[in-house]
Coordinates of C-alpha atoms and ligand atoms in Angstrom, one line a residue:
M1 CA -13.9 29.5 13.7
S2 CA -10.1 29.8 14.1
L3 CA -7.9 27.5 16.1
A4 CA -6.6 30.4 18.1
P5 CA -7.7 29.1 21.5
L6 CA -5.6 26.0 21.0
T7 CA -2.1 25.8 22.4
P8 CA 0.3 27.4 19.9
V9 CA 2.9 25.0 18.5
T10 CA 6.1 26.6 17.1
D11 CA 7.1 26.4 13.5
A12 CA 10.7 27.4 14.2
T13 CA 13.6 25.1 13.7
L14 CA 14.1 22.7 16.6
K15 CA 17.8 22.6 17.7
S16 CA 17.8 20.0 20.4
R17 CA 16.0 17.0 21.8
A18 CA 14.5 19.3 24.5
D19 CA 13.1 21.5 21.7
F20 CA 11.5 18.5 20.1
E21 CA 10.0 17.3 23.3
D22 CA 8.6 20.7 24.0
F23 CA 7.1 20.7 20.5
Q24 CA 5.7 17.2 21.2
D25 CA 4.1 18.3 24.5
R26 CA 2.4 21.3 22.9
A27 CA 1.2 19.3 19.9
R28 CA -0.4 16.7 22.3
T29 CA -2.0 19.4 24.3
R30 CA -3.3 21.1 21.2
W31 CA -4.7 17.7 20.0
D32 CA -6.5 17.1 23.3
E33 CA -7.9 20.6 23.3
L34 CA -9.3 20.1 19.8
W35 CA -11.4 17.1 20.9
S36 CA -12.5 18.4 24.3
G37 CA -13.4 22.0 23.2
D38 CA -16.8 23.6 22.7
T39 CA -16.7 23.5 18.9
T40 CA -18.1 20.9 16.4
V41 CA -15.2 19.2 14.6
L42 CA -15.9 17.9 11.1
S43 CA -13.3 15.6 9.6
V44 CA -13.8 15.0 5.9
S45 CA -12.2 12.0 4.2
V46 CA -10.2 13.3 1.2
G47 CA -8.3 10.5 -0.6
S48 CA -7.9 9.6 -4.2
C49 CA -11.0 7.3 -3.9
S50 CA -13.2 9.9 -2.3
V51 CA -12.1 12.8 -4.5
A52 CA -13.5 10.7 -7.4
K53 CA -16.8 10.6 -5.5
G54 CA -17.0 14.4 -4.8
A55 CA -15.2 14.7 -1.5
L56 CA -13.7 18.1 -2.4
D57 CA -17.2 19.5 -2.8
V58 CA -18.2 18.0 0.5
L59 CA -15.1 19.6 2.1
A60 CA -16.1 23.0 0.6
A61 CA -19.6 22.7 1.8
C62 CA -18.3 21.9 5.3
R63 CA -16.0 24.9 5.2
A64 CA -18.9 27.1 4.1
I65 CA -20.8 26.3 7.3
G66 CA -18.6 28.6 9.4
G67 CA -19.7 29.4 13.0
R68 CA -18.4 27.2 15.8
T69 CA -17.1 24.4 13.5
V70 CA -13.6 23.3 12.8
V71 CA -13.2 21.5 9.5
R72 CA -10.4 19.0 9.1
E73 CA -9.2 17.4 5.8
V74 CA -8.3 13.8 6.8
S75 CA -7.8 10.9 4.3
C76 CA -9.6 7.7 3.4
D77 CA -9.1 5.2 6.2
G78 CA -9.4 2.3 3.8
A79 CA -13.2 2.1 3.9
C80 CA -13.7 3.2 0.2
W81 CA -17.2 1.8 0.4
M82 CA -18.2 4.6 2.8
E83 CA -16.9 7.4 0.7
P84 CA -17.3 10.3 1.0
W85 CA -17.5 10.0 4.7
V86 CA -17.5 12.7 7.3
E87 CA -16.8 12.3 11.0
V88 CA -18.8 14.7 13.3
K89 CA -17.6 15.4 16.8
R90 CA -20.1 17.6 18.7
P91 CA -19.1 19.1 22.1
G92 CA -19.7 16.6 24.8
E93 CA -20.6 13.8 22.4
P94 CA -18.5 11.0 20.9
A95 CA -17.4 11.3 17.2
V96 CA -19.8 9.7 14.8
V97 CA -18.9 8.6 11.2
Y98 CA -21.5 9.2 8.4
A99 CA -21.2 7.6 5.0
H100 CA -22.0 8.7 1.4
I101 CA -22.2 12.4 2.2
E102 CA -23.1 14.8 -0.5
P103 CA -22.7 18.6 -0.3
D104 CA -26.4 19.1 0.2
D105 CA -26.3 16.8 3.2
V106 CA -23.9 18.9 5.2
R107 CA -26.4 21.2 6.9
A108 CA -28.5 18.2 8.1
L109 CA -25.2 16.5 9.1
V110 CA -24.2 19.4 11.4
A111 CA -27.7 19.8 12.7
G112 CA -27.7 16.1 13.7
T113 CA -30.7 15.1 11.6
L114 CA -28.9 12.6 9.3
S115 CA -28.9 9.6 11.6
N116 CA -29.8 7.2 8.8
R117 CA -26.4 7.7 7.3
A118 CA -24.5 7.1 10.6
V119 CA -22.3 4.0 10.2
G120 CA -20.7 3.9 13.6
V121 CA -19.4 5.8 16.6
R122 CA -15.7 6.1 17.6
G123 CA -14.8 4.2 20.8
D124 CA -16.0 0.9 22.1
R125 CA -19.5 1.9 23.4
P126 CA -22.7 2.5 21.3
Y127 CA -24.1 6.0 21.3
G128 CA -27.9 5.7 21.4
A129 CA -28.8 3.5 18.5
I130 CA -25.4 4.0 16.8
P131 CA -23.1 1.0 17.2
P132 CA -19.3 1.3 17.6
L133 CA -17.6 1.6 14.3
A134 CA -15.0 -0.9 15.5
E135 CA -17.7 -3.6 15.6
H136 CA -18.6 -3.2 11.9
P137 CA -17.4 -6.4 10.1
F138 CA -15.1 -4.3 7.9
F139 CA -13.2 -3.0 11.0
K140 CA -13.8 -5.8 13.5
H141 CA -11.0 -8.1 12.2
Q142 CA -8.5 -5.4 11.6
Q143 CA -5.4 -4.6 13.7
R144 CA -4.0 -1.3 12.7
I145 CA -0.3 -0.6 13.0
V146 CA 0.6 1.1 9.7
L147 CA -2.9 2.5 9.3
A148 CA -3.3 3.6 13.0
N149 CA -3.3 7.3 12.1
T150 CA -4.8 7.0 8.6
G151 CA -8.2 8.8 8.5
V152 CA -7.4 10.2 12.0
I153 CA -4.8 12.9 11.5
E154 CA -4.7 15.6 8.9
P155 CA -1.9 14.2 6.7
T156 CA -0.6 17.7 5.9
S157 CA -0.2 18.6 9.6
I158 CA 3.1 17.6 11.2
K159 CA 1.6 18.8 14.5
D160 CA -1.2 16.2 14.3
A161 CA 1.3 13.5 13.4
V162 CA 3.7 14.4 16.3
A163 CA 0.8 14.5 18.7
R164 CA 0.0 10.9 17.7
G165 CA 3.5 9.7 18.2
A166 CA 5.4 10.5 14.9
Y167 CA 9.2 10.8 15.2
S168 CA 9.3 9.4 18.7
A169 CA 11.1 6.3 17.4
Y170 CA 13.4 8.5 15.3
L171 CA 14.3 10.3 18.5
K172 CA 15.2 7.0 20.1
V173 CA 17.6 6.0 17.3
L174 CA 19.1 9.5 17.3
F175 CA 19.8 9.6 21.0
D176 CA 19.0 6.4 23.0
V177 CA 19.7 3.2 21.1
S178 CA 22.7 2.1 19.0
A179 CA 22.4 1.1 15.4
E180 CA 23.1 -2.5 16.5
E181 CA 20.3 -2.4 19.0
A182 CA 17.8 -0.9 16.6
I183 CA 18.6 -3.5 13.9
A184 CA 18.3 -6.2 16.6
E185 CA 14.7 -5.2 17.2
V186 CA 13.9 -5.3 13.5
T187 CA 15.5 -8.7 13.3
A188 CA 13.6 -9.9 16.4
A189 CA 10.4 -8.7 14.8
N190 CA 11.2 -10.9 11.8
L191 CA 9.8 -8.1 9.6
R192 CA 9.7 -9.5 6.1
G193 CA 9.6 -7.2 3.1
R194 CA 6.1 -6.1 2.1
G195 CA 7.1 -5.4 -1.6
G196 CA 6.4 -9.0 -2.7
A197 CA 9.5 -11.2 -2.0
G198 CA 9.2 -11.3 1.8
F199 CA 13.0 -10.9 2.4
P200 CA 13.8 -10.2 6.1
A201 CA 14.5 -6.5 6.6
G202 CA 16.8 -7.1 9.6
I203 CA 19.3 -9.1 7.4
K204 CA 19.2 -6.4 4.7
W205 CA 19.8 -3.6 7.2
E206 CA 22.6 -5.4 8.9
S207 CA 24.3 -5.9 5.5
G208 CA 23.8 -2.2 4.8
R209 CA 25.2 -1.2 8.2
R210 CA 28.3 -3.3 7.6
A211 CA 28.9 -2.0 4.1
R212 CA 32.2 -0.1 4.2
V213 CA 31.9 2.0 1.0
T214 CA 30.4 5.4 1.5
P215 CA 28.2 7.3 0.9
K216 CA 25.3 4.9 1.4
F217 CA 21.7 5.4 0.6
V218 CA 18.3 4.2 1.6
V219 CA 15.5 3.9 -0.9
C220 CA 11.8 3.6 -0.2
N221 CA 10.1 1.7 -3.0
S222 CA 6.7 3.4 -3.4
H223 CA 6.3 2.7 -7.1
E224 CA 3.3 0.4 -6.8
G225 CA 2.8 -0.1 -10.5
E226 CA 0.5 -3.2 -10.4
P227 CA -3.0 -2.5 -11.6
N228 CA -4.9 -3.8 -8.6
V229 CA -2.7 -2.7 -5.7
Y230 CA -3.2 0.7 -3.9
K231 CA -1.9 0.2 -0.4
D232 CA 1.2 2.3 -0.5
R233 CA -0.6 5.1 -2.2
R234 CA -3.0 5.2 0.8
I235 CA -0.3 5.2 3.4
H236 CA 1.2 8.3 1.6
E237 CA -2.2 10.0 1.5
G238 CA -3.1 9.2 5.1
D239 CA 0.1 9.2 7.1
P240 CA 3.1 10.4 5.1
H241 CA 5.2 11.1 8.3
R242 CA 5.1 7.4 9.3
I243 CA 6.8 6.5 6.0
L244 CA 9.3 9.4 6.3
E245 CA 10.1 8.4 9.9
G246 CA 10.8 4.8 8.8
I247 CA 13.1 5.9 6.0
L248 CA 15.0 8.3 8.4
I249 CA 15.4 5.6 11.0
A250 CA 16.8 3.2 8.3
C251 CA 19.3 6.0 7.2
I252 CA 20.5 6.6 10.8
V253 CA 21.0 2.9 11.7
C254 CA 22.5 1.9 8.4
G255 CA 24.8 4.9 8.3
A256 CA 23.2 6.3 5.0
E257 CA 23.6 9.9 4.4
R258 CA 20.6 10.3 2.2
G259 CA 17.1 8.8 1.9
Y260 CA 15.0 8.6 -1.2
N261 CA 11.4 8.0 -1.7
Y262 CA 10.5 6.8 -5.3
I263 CA 6.7 7.3 -5.8
G264 CA 4.7 6.3 -8.7
G265 CA 4.0 9.3 -10.9
E266 CA 0.3 8.3 -11.2
Y267 CA -0.2 9.3 -7.5
P268 CA -0.5 13.1 -7.5
L269 CA -2.2 13.4 -4.1
A270 CA 0.2 10.9 -2.5
I271 CA 3.2 12.9 -3.9
A272 CA 1.8 16.2 -2.8
R273 CA 1.2 15.1 0.7
F274 CA 4.5 13.3 1.0
R275 CA 6.4 16.4 -0.3
Q276 CA 4.6 18.5 2.2
A277 CA 5.7 16.1 5.0
V278 CA 9.3 16.3 3.9
A279 CA 9.2 20.1 3.7
D280 CA 7.7 20.3 7.2
A281 CA 10.2 17.9 8.7
E282 CA 13.0 19.8 7.0
R283 CA 11.7 23.1 8.3
L284 CA 11.5 21.7 11.8
G285 CA 15.1 20.4 11.7
L286 CA 14.3 16.7 11.6
I287 CA 16.2 16.5 8.3
G288 CA 19.6 18.1 7.6
R289 CA 22.9 18.6 9.4
N290 CA 23.3 17.8 13.1
V291 CA 19.6 16.8 13.5
L292 CA 18.4 18.1 16.9
G293 CA 22.0 18.4 18.0
S294 CA 22.6 14.7 17.8
G295 CA 25.7 15.1 15.6
K296 CA 24.0 13.0 12.9
D297 CA 23.3 14.3 9.4
V298 CA 20.6 13.0 7.1
F299 CA 19.3 14.4 3.8
F300 CA 16.3 13.5 1.7
R301 CA 15.1 13.5 -1.9
V302 CA 11.7 12.6 -3.4
R303 CA 11.7 11.1 -6.9
T304 CA 8.7 10.2 -9.0
G305 CA 8.2 7.5 -11.7
G306 CA 7.0 7.9 -15.2
G307 CA 4.5 5.1 -15.3
A308 CA 6.5 2.0 -16.2
Y309 CA 5.8 -1.0 -14.0
I310 CA 9.3 -2.3 -14.3
C311 CA 10.6 0.7 -12.5
G312 CA 9.3 -0.9 -9.3
E313 CA 12.0 -3.7 -9.7
G314 CA 14.8 -2.7 -7.3
S315 CA 17.7 -2.3 -9.8
S316 CA 15.4 -0.5 -12.4
L317 CA 14.2 1.8 -9.8
M318 CA 17.8 2.8 -8.9
Y319 CA 18.6 3.5 -12.6
S320 CA 15.5 5.6 -12.8
I321 CA 16.5 7.6 -9.7
M322 CA 19.9 8.2 -11.4
G323 CA 18.1 9.5 -14.5
V324 CA 19.0 6.4 -16.6
R325 CA 16.4 4.3 -18.4
G326 CA 14.8 1.9 -15.9
Q327 CA 15.9 -1.6 -16.8
P328 CA 16.8 -4.5 -14.5
R329 CA 20.4 -5.7 -14.3
T330 CA 21.8 -9.1 -13.4
K331 CA 22.7 -9.8 -9.7
P332 CA 25.1 -10.0 -8.0
P333 CA 26.2 -7.4 -7.0
R334 CA 23.2 -6.9 -4.8
S335 CA 22.0 -3.3 -4.4
V336 CA 23.2 -3.4 -0.8
E337 CA 26.7 -3.7 -2.2
E338 CA 26.2 -1.6 -5.4
G339 CA 23.1 0.4 -5.8
I340 CA 22.5 4.1 -6.5
W341 CA 25.7 5.7 -8.0
K342 CA 27.3 2.3 -7.4
R343 CA 27.1 2.8 -3.6
P344 CA 25.5 0.6 -1.0
T345 CA 21.8 1.1 -1.1
I346 CA 19.2 -0.4 1.3
A347 CA 15.9 -0.6 -0.6
N348 CA 12.6 -1.5 1.1
N349 CA 8.9 -1.3 0.3
T350 CA 6.8 1.6 1.8
E351 CA 4.8 -0.7 4.1
T352 CA 8.0 -2.4 5.3
L353 CA 9.4 0.9 6.4
A354 CA 6.1 2.2 7.8
N355 CA 6.1 -0.7 10.3
V356 CA 9.5 0.3 11.6
P357 CA 8.6 3.2 14.0
D358 CA 6.3 0.9 16.0
I359 CA 8.9 -1.9 16.1
I360 CA 11.4 0.5 17.5
N361 CA 9.0 2.0 20.0
K362 CA 7.3 -1.3 21.2
G363 CA 10.1 -3.8 20.5
G364 CA 10.6 -6.7 18.1
A365 CA 9.0 -9.2 20.4
W366 CA 5.8 -7.3 20.4
F367 CA 5.6 -7.3 16.6
A368 CA 6.6 -11.0 16.5
G369 CA 3.7 -11.8 18.8
I370 CA 1.3 -10.9 15.9
G371 CA 0.7 -13.1 12.9
T372 CA 1.8 -16.7 12.2
E373 CA 4.9 -18.7 12.8
R374 CA 6.8 -17.5 9.7
S375 CA 4.9 -14.3 8.8
K376 CA 4.9 -11.8 11.6
G377 CA 2.9 -8.6 12.1
T378 CA 0.0 -7.3 10.0
K379 CA -0.5 -7.0 6.3
L380 CA -2.2 -4.4 4.2
M381 CA -4.5 -5.9 1.6
T382 CA -6.4 -4.3 -1.2
V383 CA -9.2 -5.7 -3.3
Q384 CA -11.1 -5.1 -6.5
G385 CA -14.3 -6.9 -7.5
S386 CA -18.1 -7.0 -7.0
L387 CA -17.9 -6.9 -3.2
V388 CA -20.1 -5.1 -0.8
T389 CA -17.5 -3.3 1.4
M390 CA -14.5 -2.8 -0.8
G391 CA -11.4 -1.1 0.4
L392 CA -7.9 -1.3 2.0
V393 CA -7.6 -3.3 5.2
E394 CA -4.8 -4.1 7.7
V395 CA -5.2 -7.6 9.3
P396 CA -2.9 -9.9 11.2
M397 CA -1.0 -12.2 9.0
G398 CA -2.8 -15.6 8.8
T399 CA -6.3 -14.1 8.5
T400 CA -8.1 -16.5 6.1
L401 CA -9.2 -15.6 2.6
R402 CA -12.8 -16.4 3.6
T403 CA -12.8 -13.9 6.5
L404 CA -11.4 -11.3 4.1
V405 CA -13.9 -12.0 1.3
D406 CA -17.1 -12.9 3.2
E407 CA -16.8 -10.8 6.3
I408 CA -14.4 -7.9 5.9
W409 CA -15.2 -7.1 2.3
G410 CA -18.8 -8.1 2.9
G411 CA -19.2 -10.9 0.4
M412 CA -20.5 -10.7 -3.2
R413 CA -23.0 -8.0 -4.2
P414 CA -26.5 -9.2 -5.2
G415 CA -26.5 -10.8 -8.6
H416 CA -22.8 -11.7 -8.4
T417 CA -21.6 -15.2 -7.6
F418 CA -18.1 -15.8 -6.3
K419 CA -16.0 -17.6 -9.0
G420 CA -12.4 -17.1 -7.9
V421 CA -9.8 -14.7 -6.4
Q422 CA -6.7 -13.6 -8.3
T423 CA -3.8 -13.4 -5.9
G424 CA -0.3 -11.8 -6.0
G425 CA -1.2 -8.9 -8.3
V426 CA -0.1 -9.9 -11.8
S427 CA 2.4 -12.5 -10.6
A428 CA 0.4 -15.6 -9.4
G429 CA -2.5 -17.8 -10.0
A430 CA -6.2 -17.6 -9.1
L431 CA -7.8 -19.6 -6.2
K432 CA -11.2 -21.0 -5.9
E433 CA -13.9 -21.6 -3.2
E434 CA -12.0 -24.7 -1.8
H435 CA -9.0 -22.5 -1.1
L436 CA -10.8 -19.8 0.9
D437 CA -10.0 -21.3 4.3
L438 CA -6.3 -20.9 3.7
P439 CA -4.5 -18.4 5.9
V440 CA -3.1 -15.4 4.0
D441 CA 0.6 -15.2 4.7
F442 CA 3.9 -15.4 2.8
D443 CA 3.9 -19.1 2.5
S444 CA 0.4 -20.7 2.6
L445 CA -1.0 -19.6 -0.7
T446 CA 2.2 -20.5 -2.6
D447 CA 1.6 -24.2 -2.1
V448 CA -1.6 -24.1 -4.2
G449 CA -0.4 -21.7 -6.9
G450 CA -1.4 -18.4 -5.3
M451 CA 0.8 -15.8 -3.7
L452 CA 0.5 -13.0 -1.1
G453 CA 2.8 -10.7 -3.2
S454 CA 2.1 -7.1 -2.2
G455 CA -1.4 -7.9 -1.0
G456 CA -3.6 -7.1 -4.0
F457 CA -6.5 -9.3 -4.6
V458 CA -9.1 -9.4 -7.4
V459 CA -12.3 -11.2 -6.6
F460 CA -14.1 -12.2 -9.8
D461 CA -17.6 -13.5 -10.5
Q462 CA -19.6 -15.5 -13.0
H463 CA -19.4 -12.6 -15.5
V464 CA -15.7 -12.9 -15.8
C465 CA -14.2 -15.3 -18.4
A466 CA -11.1 -17.2 -17.2
V467 CA -9.5 -17.0 -20.7
D468 CA -10.3 -13.3 -21.0
F469 CA -9.0 -12.5 -17.5
A470 CA -5.8 -14.5 -18.2
R471 CA -5.3 -12.5 -21.4
Y472 CA -5.6 -9.2 -19.5
L473 CA -3.0 -10.3 -16.9
T474 CA -0.6 -11.7 -19.5
A475 CA -1.0 -8.6 -21.7
F476 CA -0.2 -6.4 -18.7
N477 CA 3.2 -8.2 -18.3
R478 CA 3.7 -8.2 -22.1
Y479 CA 3.2 -4.4 -22.4
E480 CA 5.3 -3.7 -19.3
S481 CA 8.2 -5.9 -20.3
C482 CA 11.3 -3.7 -20.6
S483 CA 12.4 -5.8 -23.7
K484 CA 15.9 -6.2 -22.4
C485 CA 15.9 -10.0 -22.7
V486 CA 14.5 -12.2 -25.5
P487 CA 12.4 -14.8 -23.6
C488 CA 10.3 -12.1 -21.9
R489 CA 10.3 -9.7 -24.9
L490 CA 9.1 -12.4 -27.4
G491 CA 7.5 -15.0 -25.2
N492 CA 4.9 -12.8 -23.6
P493 CA 3.5 -11.5 -26.9
A494 CA 3.4 -15.1 -28.1
L495 CA 1.3 -16.0 -25.1
V496 CA -1.1 -13.1 -25.8
E497 CA -1.4 -14.2 -29.4
I498 CA -2.3 -17.8 -28.4
L499 CA -4.9 -16.5 -25.9
D500 CA -6.4 -14.3 -28.6
R501 CA -6.7 -17.3 -30.9
I502 CA -8.6 -19.0 -28.2
R503 CA -10.8 -16.0 -27.4
F504 CA -11.7 -15.7 -31.1
G505 CA -12.6 -19.4 -31.3
R506 CA -9.6 -20.3 -33.4
G507 CA -7.6 -22.2 -30.8
S508 CA -6.7 -25.9 -30.8
L509 CA -5.9 -28.2 -28.0
A510 CA -2.3 -28.1 -29.0
D511 CA -2.3 -24.5 -27.9
L512 CA -2.7 -25.6 -24.3
A513 CA 0.6 -27.6 -24.6
L514 CA 2.2 -24.6 -26.5
I515 CA 1.3 -22.3 -23.6
Q516 CA 3.0 -24.7 -21.1
R517 CA 6.1 -24.9 -23.2
T518 CA 6.4 -21.2 -24.0
S519 CA 5.8 -20.4 -20.3
K520 CA 8.5 -22.7 -19.2
H521 CA 11.0 -20.9 -21.4
I522 CA 9.9 -17.5 -20.2
V523 CA 10.0 -18.5 -16.5
E524 CA 13.4 -20.2 -16.7
L525 CA 15.3 -17.9 -19.0
S526 CA 14.1 -14.4 -18.2
L527 CA 16.5 -12.0 -16.5
C528 CA 14.3 -10.5 -13.8
G529 CA 11.2 -11.1 -11.7
L530 CA 8.8 -9.7 -14.2
G531 CA 9.6 -12.3 -16.8
Q532 CA 10.2 -15.1 -14.2
V533 CA 6.5 -14.9 -13.0
A534 CA 4.7 -13.3 -16.0
P535 CA 3.1 -16.6 -17.2
M536 CA 2.0 -17.6 -13.6
P537 CA -1.5 -16.0 -13.7
L538 CA -2.2 -17.7 -17.0
L539 CA -0.9 -21.1 -15.9
G540 CA -2.9 -20.8 -12.6
M541 CA -6.0 -19.9 -14.5
I542 CA -5.6 -23.0 -16.8
K543 CA -5.0 -25.1 -13.7
E544 CA -8.2 -24.0 -11.9
F545 CA -10.4 -23.3 -15.0
E546 CA -9.2 -25.8 -17.6
A547 CA -12.8 -26.8 -18.6
E548 CA -13.5 -23.2 -19.5
F549 CA -10.4 -23.0 -21.8
R550 CA -11.6 -26.3 -23.4
A551 CA -15.1 -25.0 -23.9
H552 CA -13.6 -22.2 -26.0
I553 CA -11.5 -24.5 -28.0
V554 CA -13.6 -27.7 -28.4
D555 CA -17.2 -26.4 -28.1
G556 CA -16.6 -22.9 -29.6
V557 CA -18.4 -21.2 -26.7
C558 CA -17.4 -18.7 -24.0
P559 CA -19.4 -19.9 -20.9
A560 CA -19.3 -16.4 -19.4
G561 CA -20.4 -14.8 -22.7
V562 CA -17.4 -12.4 -22.8
C563 CA -15.1 -13.5 -25.6
P564 CA -15.7 -12.5 -29.2
I565 CA -15.9 -16.1 -30.4
G566 CA -17.0 -16.2 -34.1
A567 CA -16.2 -12.5 -34.5
A568 CA -13.8 -11.5 -37.2
A569 CA -10.4 -11.3 -35.7
P570 CA -8.6 -8.0 -36.0
A571 CA -5.7 -8.0 -38.4
L572 CA -3.1 -7.5 -35.7
V573 CA -4.5 -9.1 -32.6
A574 CA -1.3 -9.5 -30.6
A575 CA -0.2 -5.9 -31.1
D576 CA -3.4 -4.1 -30.1
Ligands
LIG1 C1 8.5 -6.1 -12.1 C2 8.7 -5.8 -10.6 C3 8.0 -4.8 -10.0 C4 8.1 -4.5 -8.7 N1 7.4 -3.5 -8.1 C5 7.6 -3.2 -6.8 C6 6.9 -2.1 -6.2 O1 6.2 -1.4 -6.9 N2 7.1 -1.8 -4.9 C7 8.0 -2.6 -4.1 O2 8.1 -2.3 -3.0 N3 8.6 -3.7 -4.7 C8 8.5 -4.0 -6.0 N4 9.1 -5.0 -6.5 C9 10.1 -5.8 -5.6 C10 11.4 -5.0 -5.5 O3 12.2 -5.5 -6.5 C11 12.1 -5.3 -4.1 O4 12.1 -6.7 -3.9 C12 11.4 -4.6 -2.9 O5 11.2 -3.3 -3.2 C13 12.2 -4.8 -1.7 O6 11.6 -4.3 -0.6 P1 11.0 -5.2 0.6 O7 12.1 -6.2 0.9 O8 10.7 -4.3 1.7 O9 9.8 -5.9 0.1 C14 9.0 -5.3 -7.9 C15 9.7 -6.4 -8.4 C16 9.5 -6.7 -9.8 C17 10.2 -7.8 -10.4
LIG2 S1 12.5 -10.3 -17.8 FE1 11.4 -8.9 -19.1 S2 11.3 -7.0 -17.8 FE2 12.9 -8.3 -16.9 S3 14.8 -7.7 -17.9 FE3 14.0 -9.3 -19.2 S4 12.7 -8.2 -20.7 FE4 13.1 -6.8 -19.0

C-alpha cells in the first residue's frame, strides 16, 4: 500500500519562512491523514536494543504482509523490556502496543488475535480489556520532553519530525526573538548540563555569545563512553532532528558559524540516523547560507569517536575533532574562550541541547516549573541489572530512587535480591536500601557519596561481589586513562593490583589503608575529571560494603561466591 493518497510534501529547498510554514502545514496534514485513514498502520520499534532481539526480521515480516497496511520503522521508546514491540493502529480503533513480537506472530497481530501480548493502548482510555499504556508503572511516572517523539516518529523522516513540531523553535530564533531573548529563556529555565557536571547552559551560552573572536563553534557532546549509559544513543536513534535543532539554535544565538556533533563510534545506528537527519535538513535549506532567507548562515559537521572514553572530556573531544590525539589539557583557557582551532567553542551534552527547542517554544518559566529547587526539568535515566522492566526513562528531577527501582523498573526479578545501586556511571559510589528514598537530582545523592552524573545506574543483587564490582569499575578507569599525567597513569593500575590481591585472597588489612592513601593522591593530583573521580566507585564500595572487603581479607571468603580466592593468581594480574 503506497502513501500516495496522503498530502504530498515537497522535497525541494525551502527559500523563505513562508516556504517552511507551507511545508509544516502539509507535513501536519499528512500526519493526521496517516492516522485517520482506512489503512492499518504497523509501527515497528527498531533500535539498537530491539535489533539485537530480532526487530529487523519482525519489520521484514510486517512489510511482507502487503495489502492495506502501512509499515513504519520507529525506534525504541525506552521500554527495552517490551522489545521487539509493534504498535497496531486499525482503521477506527486506537493504536495498541504489543510486546515481544516474533516474525511468526505478525499475521495473528494484524488479524487481531494476539491479544495476550497487548501491553497497552495509546491515549488515556482503556480499549476493551486493554488498559492505557500511560498507566503502566513504567510510563506512569514519566514526563517526556526530550523523548516526546521517540518511538512515535520515523526517525529518518523529516516530514514526521516537522509534523510533530521540529524546527519551530529554530524558526523563532531565526526570525522572531533576539539572541539575548533566547538565552534569557535558557537562563530562566535554569537548564543545567546533562553531561555530568550540571553547569548552567545559560551562563555558558552568554559567555559564548559575548566572545569576540571569530569564527565560533558549537559542539554537541554525544560521545557517551561510559559502559552503563545509553541515553544519548537513544535520542539519536529516536529523534535526531531534536538534537540537530538544539545545536542549530545554539549556533544562531551564540553567533557560531558551524555546529559539530561528536558521536561515539560504537553507535552505528545512531550515527546513520543522525547523518540522514543532517542531510535532509541541508537538502531542505535549514542548514547553509542565508537559511530560509533570514540572512543567517550556519554549517554543520558530524564527527565520530574511535572508542576512547576520555574523548568525551570536553578538551579531548575538541582535539579529536581537530584530528589530534584526544587528551585533556589544563584550564584555563576554557573552551568557550579557546576551543576548536583555538576559537570560542560552546560545548554541551546531547540531552542538554535536546531540551532547548521546548524551552524556546514554551518558555524558561515552564521548564523551571518542573523538577526541584536547584535541578529543573526532567532527566533521562538508564539502568542495568536484574530488573523486571529495564530501559530508558525520562522523569522529573527529584523522582526518588525507590520509585525508579521498585515501580518504574519493576523491582528485582524473581531469585534476585536488591543489594545496592551504583550511581554516576564509573564516577561515584554505590548506595544501599536506606538511600532509596532520596530524590534523584544534581545535589541530593552527592551528600551520601552517590552522584547523578549522566544518569546511568546499575542495580546489583546478592550475586554481585562488592570487591569484584569495585575492581571492574576501577579497571575501566585504569584502561581508559589517557596516561598524560602520573597520578592517574600509575595510581589506577596500583588500585587494580591491590583489588586483585584481595580478590585472590592475598590481601591484608593494610591494603585498605593503602587504597585510601593512593586514592587521595589520584583524586588530588590528577589533571582531569577522569583521574579526579576514578577512585570514587571503589571508595564508595568500601564505605558501604566494608564487611565484605574484610571477609575476603580476614576470613578468606567471598560471601557472593564470585572471587577466585585460593586460586592460583595469574602471573601478571594487574596487566590483564
Ligand atoms: C572522562 C570524561 C568523560 C566525559 N564524557 C562525556 C560524554 O560522553 N558526554 C558528555 O556530554 N560529557 C562528558 N563529559 C563531560 C564534558 O567534559 C563536559 O562537561 C560536558 O560535555 C559539557 O556539557 P553539559 O554542560 O551540557 O553537560 C566527560 C568528562 C570526563 C572527565
Ligand atoms: S587524569 Fe588520567 S585521563 Fe586525565 S589527563 Fe591525567 S592521565 Fe589523562
